[in-house]
Amino acid sequence: MISQLFREIGARRPGLITSVGLDTFADPRHGGGRFNRLATDELVELIELDGREYLRYKPFRVDVAFVRGDTMDRNGNIGWAGEAAQLDAAAIAHAARASGGIVIAQVKDVTDGVLDPHVVHLPAALVDVVVHDAAQRQTHSAPFDPRLCGAGDETDFDVRAADLPHGARAVIARRAVAEVGSDQIINVGFGIPTFVVDELAAAGRLSDNTIVIEQGIFGGRPLSGDLFGASASPEVMHASTTQFDLINGGLIDLTCLGMAQVDRTGSVNVSRIGGVINGPGGFVEISESARHVVFCGTFAAGGLDVECGDGRLHIVREGRIPKFVDTVEQITFSGGRAIRDGQRVTYVTERAVFVLTPDGLELTEVAPGIDVERDILAHMGFEPIITRPIPMAPELFTAHTHRPPTPTDHQQGANR
């Protein structure tokens, strides 16, 4: 929302009006995005238009904008052909210009020639100061990698078995893959969800779908770990501001996102953990807009240790911090709104799978080797709906030489 708000500020419009953020921590009824009680400014306003509720994110003054590109030409235009992502540089520059502020751009190269107009994202008229830094890096990992900004073969980043996740993370990523069909627009978030891409690649299913990430990239192979936000051999690269327009418009069929806390209503918290503020990034927009949301995370945090073998899960050491609580500390995703909007919501852990129903969370799958009372219910702050949970697929708990279960395998298990 902040990215899109910069664009509204740049056009001198009265803020950003959207339904995104309703019933979450951004909603004035749930704190209005404030860090704590010392924050008194009203940054977000609840309004009604044509009988429907919306949030108005209020505009603010931008005095200085820091942006970057890779090359400036002799006319002062700045291009980004060698960048790994465009992000919202243009929107930020627009906001500073409209506010009477200044725009400071950093570039790696300065050329006496003229840039192709198709690669210019910052016209000279928007830029006040340019800093030439010949040592500018494309990412923290390398000065420049052509695979991150050009078409090619995403198998250049093939994942070795040694690089794939192990233990609980492997189980979660593999089980999430079972939710992925074909010919879908798929999004993944940071952390365990990024391993879903690796597992899809390991299963030879990456090309069955189109992967999109919030940084403005379609296709290719989103990278995990410290390079999350870049993709190998992307097919389309545009501004993240534009990407969020598409996301808000229903672009994503399925998204895999993390979860720090889940409560009895199915609401999820990733933005305030133990009083510590975490920036949720595009989590709110993506989780509200996708047709199917798959939350991925360990059942508990803080020292959890598990072993997998022979198609079974063994808990060596239980996590100290429960994730399934009676009430989340802060609402980053509203389970109640998801039900009203008809979203499909699945919660995948290493030992159990839950789905969101109008009556609350239902336990639908249990890992072989796990006792429901001892290993699940005893560590939850509420009791889920339990009817006839089925075993999680044994293939999830074997070595990487075995393929992850496909949607067909999962459906056959459900039918059994």
Coordinates of C-alpha atoms in Angstrom, one line a residue:
M1 CA 0.0 0.0 0.0
I2 CA 2.9 2.4 0.7
S3 CA 4.3 1.7 -2.8
Q4 CA 0.9 2.6 -4.4
L5 CA 0.5 5.5 -2.0
F6 CA 3.7 7.1 -3.4
R7 CA 2.1 7.1 -6.8
E8 CA -1.0 8.8 -5.4
I9 CA 1.2 11.4 -3.7
G10 CA 3.0 11.9 -7.0
A11 CA -0.3 12.7 -8.8
R12 CA -1.4 15.0 -5.9
R13 CA -4.4 12.9 -5.2
P14 CA -6.0 12.7 -1.8
G15 CA -4.4 9.4 -0.7
L16 CA -5.0 5.8 -1.6
I17 CA -8.5 4.3 -1.2
T18 CA -8.7 0.6 -1.1
S19 CA -10.2 -2.4 0.7
V20 CA -6.8 -3.9 1.3
G21 CA -6.0 -3.9 5.0
L22 CA -9.6 -4.0 6.3
D23 CA -9.8 -6.0 9.5
T24 CA -6.0 -6.1 9.8
F25 CA -3.5 -4.1 11.9
A26 CA -3.8 -1.3 9.3
D27 CA -7.5 -0.8 10.0
P28 CA -8.1 2.0 12.5
R29 CA -10.3 -0.3 14.5
H30 CA -7.2 -2.5 15.0
G31 CA -4.6 0.1 15.7
G32 CA -4.3 1.9 12.3
G33 CA -0.8 0.7 11.7
R34 CA 0.6 2.3 14.9
F35 CA 3.7 0.9 16.5
N36 CA 2.6 1.8 20.0
R37 CA 0.4 4.1 22.1
L38 CA 2.9 7.0 21.6
A39 CA 2.0 7.1 17.9
T40 CA -1.0 9.5 17.7
D41 CA -1.2 10.6 14.1
E42 CA -4.1 9.2 12.1
L43 CA -2.3 7.7 9.1
V44 CA -5.3 5.5 7.9
E45 CA -8.9 6.5 7.8
L46 CA -12.0 4.2 7.6
I47 CA -14.5 5.5 5.0
E48 CA -17.6 4.3 3.3
L49 CA -18.4 4.6 -0.4
D50 CA -21.6 3.3 -2.0
G51 CA -22.4 1.4 1.2
R52 CA -19.0 -0.4 1.3
E53 CA -16.1 0.1 3.7
Y54 CA -12.7 1.2 2.5
L55 CA -9.4 2.4 4.0
R56 CA -8.0 5.7 3.0
Y57 CA -4.2 5.8 3.4
K58 CA -3.5 9.5 3.8
P59 CA -0.8 11.3 1.7
F60 CA 2.3 12.8 3.3
R61 CA 5.1 15.0 2.1
V62 CA 8.2 13.4 0.6
D63 CA 11.2 15.7 1.0
V64 CA 13.9 13.5 -0.4
A65 CA 13.8 10.4 -2.6
F66 CA 16.8 8.1 -3.0
V67 CA 16.5 5.9 -6.1
R68 CA 18.9 4.0 -8.4
G69 CA 19.5 2.7 -11.9
D70 CA 22.4 1.1 -13.6
T71 CA 23.2 3.7 -16.4
M72 CA 22.7 7.5 -17.0
D73 CA 22.9 8.8 -20.6
R74 CA 24.2 12.1 -21.9
N75 CA 20.7 13.6 -21.5
G76 CA 20.4 12.6 -17.8
N77 CA 17.9 9.8 -18.4
I78 CA 18.4 6.8 -16.2
G79 CA 17.9 3.2 -17.2
W80 CA 17.7 -0.1 -15.3
A81 CA 18.4 -2.8 -17.9
G82 CA 21.1 -4.3 -15.6
E83 CA 19.1 -4.2 -12.4
A84 CA 17.6 -7.3 -10.8
A85 CA 14.3 -5.4 -10.1
Q86 CA 12.8 -2.0 -10.8
L87 CA 10.7 -1.9 -7.6
D88 CA 8.9 1.4 -7.0
A89 CA 11.7 3.9 -7.9
A90 CA 9.6 5.8 -10.3
A91 CA 6.7 6.2 -7.9
I92 CA 9.0 7.4 -5.1
A93 CA 10.6 10.0 -7.5
H94 CA 7.1 11.1 -8.5
A95 CA 6.1 11.6 -4.9
A96 CA 9.2 13.8 -4.1
R97 CA 8.7 15.9 -7.2
A98 CA 5.1 16.5 -6.5
S99 CA 5.9 17.4 -2.8
G100 CA 8.5 20.0 -3.9
G101 CA 11.3 17.7 -2.7
I102 CA 14.5 16.5 -4.4
V103 CA 15.4 13.2 -6.1
I104 CA 18.8 11.8 -5.7
A105 CA 19.7 8.9 -8.0
Q106 CA 22.7 6.5 -7.9
V107 CA 24.0 4.9 -11.1
K108 CA 26.9 2.5 -11.9
D109 CA 27.7 3.8 -15.4
V110 CA 27.5 7.1 -17.3
T111 CA 27.5 6.9 -21.1
D112 CA 28.0 9.5 -23.8
G113 CA 25.3 7.8 -25.8
V114 CA 21.6 7.8 -25.6
L115 CA 19.7 5.0 -23.8
D116 CA 17.0 3.0 -25.5
P117 CA 13.8 4.7 -24.3
H118 CA 12.3 1.3 -23.5
V119 CA 14.8 0.9 -20.6
V120 CA 14.5 4.4 -19.1
H121 CA 12.5 4.4 -15.9
L122 CA 13.7 7.7 -14.5
P123 CA 13.5 10.6 -17.0
A124 CA 16.0 13.4 -16.5
A125 CA 13.2 15.8 -15.6
L126 CA 12.5 13.8 -12.4
V127 CA 16.1 13.7 -11.1
D128 CA 17.9 16.5 -9.3
V129 CA 21.2 14.9 -8.3
V130 CA 23.1 11.9 -9.6
V131 CA 25.8 10.0 -7.7
H132 CA 28.1 8.0 -10.0
D133 CA 29.3 4.9 -8.1
A134 CA 31.3 2.6 -10.4
A135 CA 31.4 0.0 -7.6
Q136 CA 27.6 -0.2 -7.4
R137 CA 26.5 -3.9 -7.0
Q138 CA 23.5 -5.5 -8.6
T139 CA 22.9 -7.5 -5.4
H140 CA 24.9 -8.0 -2.3
S141 CA 25.9 -11.4 -3.7
A142 CA 27.7 -10.3 -6.8
P143 CA 28.6 -7.1 -8.8
F144 CA 26.5 -8.3 -11.7
D145 CA 24.8 -11.5 -12.8
P146 CA 23.2 -11.4 -16.3
R147 CA 20.8 -14.2 -15.4
L148 CA 19.0 -11.9 -13.0
C149 CA 18.0 -9.3 -15.6
G150 CA 17.7 -11.2 -18.9
A151 CA 15.9 -14.0 -20.6
G152 CA 17.5 -17.4 -20.6
D153 CA 17.3 -20.8 -19.0
E154 CA 16.2 -20.8 -15.4
T155 CA 17.9 -24.2 -15.0
D156 CA 21.1 -22.3 -14.7
F157 CA 20.1 -22.1 -11.1
D158 CA 19.2 -25.8 -10.7
V159 CA 19.1 -26.7 -7.0
R160 CA 21.3 -29.6 -5.9
A161 CA 19.8 -32.1 -3.4
A162 CA 22.3 -30.8 -0.8
D163 CA 20.8 -27.3 -1.2
L164 CA 17.2 -28.4 -0.6
P165 CA 15.7 -28.0 2.8
H166 CA 15.8 -30.9 5.3
G167 CA 13.7 -32.0 8.2
A168 CA 10.5 -30.0 9.0
R169 CA 11.1 -27.4 6.3
A170 CA 11.4 -30.1 3.6
V171 CA 8.1 -31.7 4.8
I172 CA 6.3 -28.4 4.7
A173 CA 7.6 -27.4 1.3
R174 CA 6.8 -30.8 -0.2
R175 CA 3.3 -30.8 1.2
A176 CA 2.6 -27.3 -0.1
V177 CA 3.7 -28.5 -3.5
A178 CA 0.8 -30.9 -3.4
E179 CA -1.6 -27.9 -3.4
V180 CA -0.1 -26.6 -6.6
G181 CA -1.9 -27.6 -9.8
S182 CA -1.0 -26.6 -13.4
D183 CA -1.5 -23.5 -15.5
Q184 CA -1.7 -21.4 -12.4
I185 CA -0.3 -18.0 -11.4
I186 CA 1.7 -18.9 -8.3
N187 CA 3.3 -16.5 -5.7
V188 CA 5.7 -17.4 -2.9
G189 CA 6.7 -15.4 0.1
F190 CA 10.0 -15.3 2.1
G191 CA 11.2 -18.1 4.3
I192 CA 9.9 -21.7 4.0
P193 CA 7.6 -20.7 1.1
T194 CA 10.6 -20.0 -1.1
F195 CA 11.5 -23.7 -0.8
V196 CA 8.3 -24.5 -2.6
V197 CA 9.8 -23.2 -5.8
D198 CA 12.9 -25.4 -5.2
E199 CA 10.7 -28.5 -4.6
L200 CA 8.7 -27.7 -7.7
A201 CA 11.9 -27.6 -9.7
A202 CA 13.2 -30.8 -8.1
A203 CA 9.9 -32.5 -9.1
G204 CA 10.2 -31.2 -12.7
R205 CA 7.0 -29.1 -12.3
L206 CA 8.3 -25.5 -12.3
S207 CA 7.3 -25.0 -16.0
D208 CA 3.8 -26.1 -15.3
N209 CA 2.9 -22.7 -13.8
T210 CA 3.9 -19.1 -13.9
I211 CA 5.7 -17.8 -10.8
V212 CA 5.2 -14.2 -9.9
I213 CA 6.8 -12.2 -7.1
E214 CA 5.9 -8.8 -5.7
Q215 CA 9.1 -7.1 -6.8
G216 CA 7.6 -6.9 -10.3
I217 CA 8.7 -10.2 -11.9
F218 CA 6.9 -12.8 -13.9
G219 CA 8.3 -16.2 -14.8
G220 CA 11.8 -17.5 -14.4
R221 CA 13.0 -19.0 -11.2
P222 CA 12.6 -16.9 -8.0
L223 CA 15.6 -17.3 -5.8
S224 CA 15.5 -18.2 -2.2
G225 CA 17.5 -17.2 0.9
D226 CA 19.4 -13.9 0.8
L227 CA 18.6 -13.4 -2.9
F228 CA 14.8 -13.5 -2.4
G229 CA 13.3 -10.8 -4.5
A230 CA 15.3 -11.6 -7.6
S231 CA 14.6 -14.3 -10.3
A232 CA 16.8 -16.2 -12.7
S233 CA 15.8 -15.7 -16.3
P234 CA 12.7 -13.6 -15.7
E235 CA 10.1 -13.4 -18.5
V236 CA 8.6 -10.0 -17.6
M237 CA 10.0 -7.3 -15.3
H238 CA 8.1 -4.1 -14.5
A239 CA 7.5 -1.9 -11.5
S240 CA 6.5 -3.5 -8.2
T241 CA 3.8 -0.7 -8.1
T242 CA 2.3 -2.2 -11.2
Q243 CA 2.6 -5.7 -9.9
F244 CA 0.5 -4.8 -6.9
D245 CA -2.1 -3.4 -9.1
L246 CA -2.3 -6.8 -10.8
I247 CA -2.2 -8.6 -7.5
N248 CA -5.1 -6.5 -6.1
G249 CA -7.0 -7.2 -9.3
G250 CA -6.9 -11.0 -8.7
L251 CA -3.8 -12.0 -10.5
I252 CA -2.7 -14.8 -8.2
D253 CA -4.4 -18.2 -8.2
L254 CA -2.3 -19.6 -5.3
T255 CA 0.2 -18.1 -2.9
C256 CA 2.4 -19.8 -0.3
L257 CA 3.2 -17.5 2.7
G258 CA 4.7 -17.8 6.1
M259 CA 2.9 -17.8 9.5
A260 CA 4.1 -16.8 12.9
Q261 CA 0.8 -17.2 14.8
V262 CA -2.6 -18.7 13.9
D263 CA -5.7 -18.4 16.0
R264 CA -9.1 -20.1 16.3
T265 CA -10.6 -17.8 13.6
G266 CA -7.9 -18.7 11.1
S267 CA -6.3 -15.2 11.4
V268 CA -2.6 -15.1 10.9
N269 CA 0.1 -12.8 12.4
V270 CA 3.5 -12.2 10.9
S271 CA 3.8 -8.4 11.7
R272 CA 4.2 -8.3 15.5
I273 CA 5.9 -11.1 17.3
G274 CA 6.5 -10.9 21.0
G275 CA 6.1 -7.1 20.8
V276 CA 8.7 -6.8 18.0
I277 CA 7.5 -5.1 14.8
N278 CA 8.2 -7.0 11.6
G279 CA 7.5 -5.3 8.3
P280 CA 5.0 -7.6 6.5
G281 CA 6.0 -6.5 3.0
G282 CA 3.3 -7.5 0.5
F283 CA 1.9 -10.1 2.8
V284 CA -1.4 -8.2 3.4
E285 CA -2.1 -7.5 -0.2
I286 CA -1.2 -10.9 -1.5
S287 CA -2.9 -12.9 1.2
E288 CA -6.2 -10.9 0.7
S289 CA -6.2 -11.1 -3.0
A290 CA -5.1 -14.7 -3.9
R291 CA -7.9 -17.2 -4.5
H292 CA -6.1 -20.0 -2.5
V293 CA -3.7 -19.1 0.3
V294 CA -1.3 -21.8 1.7
F295 CA 0.3 -20.8 4.9
C296 CA 3.5 -22.6 5.5
G297 CA 5.4 -22.9 8.8
T298 CA 6.5 -25.2 11.6
F299 CA 3.9 -26.2 14.2
A300 CA 5.9 -24.6 17.0
A301 CA 9.0 -22.4 17.1
G302 CA 12.0 -22.1 19.4
G303 CA 14.2 -25.2 19.2
L304 CA 11.9 -27.6 17.3
D305 CA 13.9 -30.7 16.1
V306 CA 12.3 -33.5 14.1
E307 CA 13.6 -36.6 12.2
C308 CA 12.0 -38.1 9.1
G309 CA 12.4 -41.7 7.9
D310 CA 10.5 -44.7 6.7
G311 CA 7.5 -42.4 5.8
R312 CA 7.1 -41.2 9.4
L313 CA 7.8 -38.2 11.5
H314 CA 9.5 -38.3 14.9
I315 CA 9.7 -35.2 17.2
V316 CA 13.1 -35.2 18.8
R317 CA 12.6 -31.9 20.7
E318 CA 9.4 -30.0 20.9
G319 CA 9.4 -26.2 20.1
R320 CA 9.1 -23.9 23.1
I321 CA 6.8 -21.4 21.5
P322 CA 3.3 -22.4 20.3
K323 CA 2.2 -21.0 17.0
F324 CA -1.5 -22.0 17.2
V325 CA -2.9 -19.6 19.8
D326 CA -6.3 -18.6 21.0
T327 CA -5.9 -15.0 19.7
V328 CA -3.1 -13.7 17.5
E329 CA -1.0 -10.8 18.9
Q330 CA -1.8 -8.8 15.7
I331 CA -3.9 -9.5 12.7
T332 CA -2.0 -9.5 9.4
F333 CA -4.5 -11.8 7.7
S334 CA -8.1 -11.9 8.7
G335 CA -9.7 -15.4 8.7
G336 CA -13.1 -13.9 9.1
R337 CA -12.7 -11.7 6.0
A338 CA -11.3 -14.7 4.1
I339 CA -14.5 -16.6 4.8
R340 CA -16.7 -13.7 3.8
D341 CA -14.7 -13.3 0.6
G342 CA -14.9 -17.0 -0.3
Q343 CA -11.1 -17.6 -0.2
R344 CA -9.7 -21.1 0.2
V345 CA -7.1 -21.2 3.0
T346 CA -4.8 -24.1 4.0
Y347 CA -2.3 -24.2 6.9
V348 CA 0.6 -26.6 6.3
T349 CA 3.0 -27.7 9.1
E350 CA 5.4 -30.6 9.4
R351 CA 3.0 -32.7 11.5
A352 CA -0.5 -31.5 10.6
V353 CA -2.6 -29.8 7.9
F354 CA -5.6 -27.6 8.6
V355 CA -8.2 -25.8 6.4
L356 CA -10.3 -22.8 7.2
T357 CA -14.0 -23.4 7.5
P358 CA -16.9 -21.1 8.5
D359 CA -16.8 -22.8 11.9
G360 CA -13.0 -22.4 12.4
L361 CA -9.9 -24.4 11.7
E362 CA -10.4 -28.1 10.8
L363 CA -7.6 -30.7 11.2
T364 CA -7.6 -32.6 7.9
E365 CA -4.2 -34.4 7.9
V366 CA -1.8 -35.8 10.5
A367 CA 1.7 -37.0 9.9
P368 CA 2.4 -40.7 10.3
G369 CA 4.0 -41.3 13.7
I370 CA 2.2 -38.3 15.3
D371 CA -0.3 -38.7 18.1
V372 CA -3.1 -36.1 17.8
E373 CA -3.6 -35.6 21.6
R374 CA 0.0 -35.6 22.6
D375 CA 1.7 -33.9 19.6
I376 CA -1.0 -31.6 18.3
L377 CA -3.9 -30.7 20.7
A378 CA -1.6 -30.4 23.7
H379 CA 0.3 -27.6 22.0
M380 CA -2.6 -25.6 20.7
G381 CA -4.4 -22.7 22.4
F382 CA -7.7 -23.9 21.0
E383 CA -9.3 -27.1 19.9
P384 CA -9.8 -27.4 16.1
I385 CA -12.6 -29.2 14.4
I386 CA -11.8 -32.9 14.1
T387 CA -13.9 -35.2 11.9
R388 CA -11.9 -37.7 9.9
P389 CA -8.3 -36.5 9.4
I390 CA -6.3 -38.6 6.9
P391 CA -2.5 -39.4 7.1
M392 CA -0.1 -37.1 5.4
A393 CA 1.5 -38.8 2.4
P394 CA 4.4 -41.0 3.5
E395 CA 6.5 -39.7 0.6
L396 CA 6.8 -36.4 2.4
F397 CA 9.0 -38.0 5.1
T398 CA 11.5 -39.7 2.8
A399 CA 14.8 -38.7 1.2
H400 CA 14.9 -36.3 -1.7
T401 CA 15.5 -39.2 -4.1
H402 CA 11.7 -39.7 -3.9
R403 CA 9.4 -37.3 -5.8
P404 CA 7.1 -35.0 -3.8
P405 CA 3.5 -36.0 -3.9
T406 CA 1.5 -34.5 -6.8
P407 CA -2.0 -33.0 -6.6
T408 CA -3.3 -36.4 -7.9
D409 CA -1.6 -38.2 -5.0
H410 CA -3.1 -35.8 -2.5
Q411 CA -6.6 -36.1 -3.9
Q412 CA -6.4 -39.9 -3.9
G413 CA -5.3 -39.8 -0.2
A414 CA -8.3 -37.5 0.6
N415 CA -10.6 -39.9 -1.3
R416 CA -9.3 -42.8 0.7

